Amino acid sequence: MDISILHADSNILSQRGLHSILMKGGGISGIETIHDGQLLGTKISEYNPDLLIINYQEAGFFSIENIKFVKDKFPNQKILVISSDQNQNRILIQI
């Protein structure tokens, strides 16, 4: 079964790189990308992805608040969080 992915990332280079890797692996029906946290809820509603990949950046465009929003509004949404934040407790405690 192919899956659909919504990739939320403000870094265009990592968006394109991950997109390329995932599409080469197969099993993906499509990948939508967004770079603005304000569009997160709208895109999830429109696209209804099987998986949300979100690049959490402490001082970036996608924050803990965005992740909390998704968990509250879309409780069944599968989420993979990618982060360069080395403090895992900061992320895990918040979500």
mmCIF file of C-alpha atoms in Angstrom:
data_model
loop_
_atom_site.group_PDB
_atom_site.id
_atom_site.type_symbol
_atom_site.label_atom_id
_atom_site.label_comp_id
_atom_site.label_asym_id
_atom_site.label_seq_id
_atom_site.Cartn_x
_atom_site.Cartn_y
_atom_site.Cartn_z
ATOM 1 C CA MET A 1 0.000 0.000 0.000
ATOM 2 C CA ASP A 2 1.384 3.386 -0.986
ATOM 3 C CA ILE A 3 1.294 6.184 1.567
ATOM 4 C CA SER A 4 0.876 9.940 1.234
ATOM 5 C CA ILE A 5 3.179 12.305 3.095
ATOM 6 C CA LEU A 6 2.975 15.945 4.121
ATOM 7 C CA HIS A 7 6.457 17.322 4.758
ATOM 8 C CA ALA A 8 6.536 20.515 6.843
ATOM 9 C CA ASP A 9 9.976 22.079 6.643
ATOM 10 C CA SER A 10 11.178 25.661 6.242
ATOM 11 C CA ASN A 11 14.477 24.554 4.677
ATOM 12 C CA ILE A 12 14.074 24.075 0.929
ATOM 13 C CA LEU A 13 17.264 22.015 0.672
ATOM 14 C CA SER A 14 16.117 19.458 3.238
ATOM 15 C CA GLN A 15 12.629 19.433 1.659
ATOM 16 C CA ARG A 16 14.026 18.529 -1.744
ATOM 17 C CA GLY A 17 16.578 16.067 -0.360
ATOM 18 C CA LEU A 18 14.080 14.116 1.721
ATOM 19 C CA HIS A 19 11.546 14.179 -1.116
ATOM 20 C CA SER A 20 14.127 12.707 -3.489
ATOM 21 C CA ILE A 21 15.143 9.949 -1.056
ATOM 22 C CA LEU A 22 11.570 8.987 -0.212
ATOM 23 C CA MET A 23 10.384 8.848 -3.827
ATOM 24 C CA LYS A 24 13.315 6.609 -4.822
ATOM 25 C CA GLY A 25 12.394 4.133 -2.098
ATOM 26 C CA GLY A 26 8.944 3.430 -3.489
ATOM 27 C CA GLY A 27 5.709 2.904 -1.591
ATOM 28 C CA ILE A 28 4.912 6.626 -1.654
ATOM 29 C CA SER A 29 1.834 7.831 -3.539
ATOM 30 C CA GLY A 30 2.784 11.481 -3.182
ATOM 31 C CA ILE A 31 4.527 14.088 -1.071
ATOM 32 C CA GLU A 32 3.183 17.570 -0.412
ATOM 33 C CA THR A 33 5.542 20.116 1.109
ATOM 34 C CA ILE A 34 4.869 23.292 3.051
ATOM 35 C CA HIS A 35 7.230 25.835 4.528
ATOM 36 C CA ASP A 36 4.807 27.899 6.620
ATOM 37 C CA GLY A 37 3.410 26.727 9.966
ATOM 38 C CA GLN A 38 0.286 28.831 9.437
ATOM 39 C CA LEU A 39 -0.733 26.475 6.620
ATOM 40 C CA LEU A 40 -0.332 23.280 8.609
ATOM 41 C CA GLY A 41 -3.960 22.721 9.613
ATOM 42 C CA THR A 42 -5.295 23.680 6.199
ATOM 43 C CA LYS A 43 -2.908 21.364 4.364
ATOM 44 C CA ILE A 44 -3.633 18.423 6.671
ATOM 45 C CA SER A 45 -7.371 18.912 6.096
ATOM 46 C CA GLU A 46 -6.961 19.229 2.329
ATOM 47 C CA TYR A 47 -4.370 16.519 1.737
ATOM 48 C CA ASN A 48 -5.253 14.069 4.544
ATOM 49 C CA PRO A 49 -1.751 12.560 4.622
ATOM 50 C CA ASP A 50 -0.956 9.143 6.041
ATOM 51 C CA LEU A 51 2.179 10.652 7.594
ATOM 52 C CA LEU A 52 3.221 14.152 8.611
ATOM 53 C CA ILE A 53 6.973 14.737 8.696
ATOM 54 C CA ILE A 54 7.707 17.960 10.543
ATOM 55 C CA ASN A 55 11.125 19.538 10.948
ATOM 56 C CA TYR A 56 10.921 21.080 14.410
ATOM 57 C CA GLN A 57 13.293 23.980 14.906
ATOM 58 C CA GLU A 58 13.437 25.692 18.262
ATOM 59 C CA ALA A 59 13.854 29.125 16.690
ATOM 60 C CA GLY A 60 12.462 28.192 13.280
ATOM 61 C CA PHE A 61 9.207 28.135 11.403
ATOM 62 C CA PHE A 62 7.829 24.898 12.856
ATOM 63 C CA SER A 63 7.609 24.804 16.634
ATOM 64 C CA ILE A 64 6.375 22.711 19.525
ATOM 65 C CA GLU A 65 3.133 24.683 19.281
ATOM 66 C CA ASN A 66 2.644 23.436 15.716
ATOM 67 C CA ILE A 67 3.124 19.841 16.858
ATOM 68 C CA LYS A 68 0.716 20.329 19.780
ATOM 69 C CA PHE A 69 -1.827 21.880 17.394
ATOM 70 C CA VAL A 70 -1.695 18.844 15.106
ATOM 71 C CA LYS A 71 -1.992 16.422 18.031
ATOM 72 C CA ASP A 72 -5.030 18.332 19.375
ATOM 73 C CA LYS A 73 -6.863 18.940 16.088
ATOM 74 C CA PHE A 74 -5.887 15.733 14.294
ATOM 75 C CA PRO A 75 -5.425 13.131 17.069
ATOM 76 C CA ASN A 76 -5.104 10.208 14.639
ATOM 77 C CA GLN A 77 -2.436 11.867 12.512
ATOM 78 C CA LYS A 78 0.834 9.943 12.390
ATOM 79 C CA ILE A 79 3.749 12.339 12.982
ATOM 80 C CA LEU A 80 7.478 11.943 12.482
ATOM 81 C CA VAL A 81 9.436 14.797 14.088
ATOM 82 C CA ILE A 82 12.870 15.636 12.728
ATOM 83 C CA SER A 83 14.987 18.072 14.699
ATOM 84 C CA SER A 84 18.526 19.282 15.105
ATOM 85 C CA ASP A 85 17.703 20.118 18.744
ATOM 86 C CA GLN A 86 19.982 17.870 20.808
ATOM 87 C CA ASN A 87 17.823 18.264 23.932
ATOM 88 C CA GLN A 88 15.284 15.484 23.450
ATOM 89 C CA ASN A 89 13.660 16.253 26.803
ATOM 90 C CA ARG A 90 12.685 19.719 25.555
ATOM 91 C CA ILE A 91 10.702 18.094 22.783
ATOM 92 C CA LEU A 92 9.342 15.017 24.587
ATOM 93 C CA ILE A 93 8.149 16.898 27.673
ATOM 94 C CA GLN A 94 6.347 19.448 25.525
ATOM 95 C CA ILE A 95 4.496 16.979 23.390
#
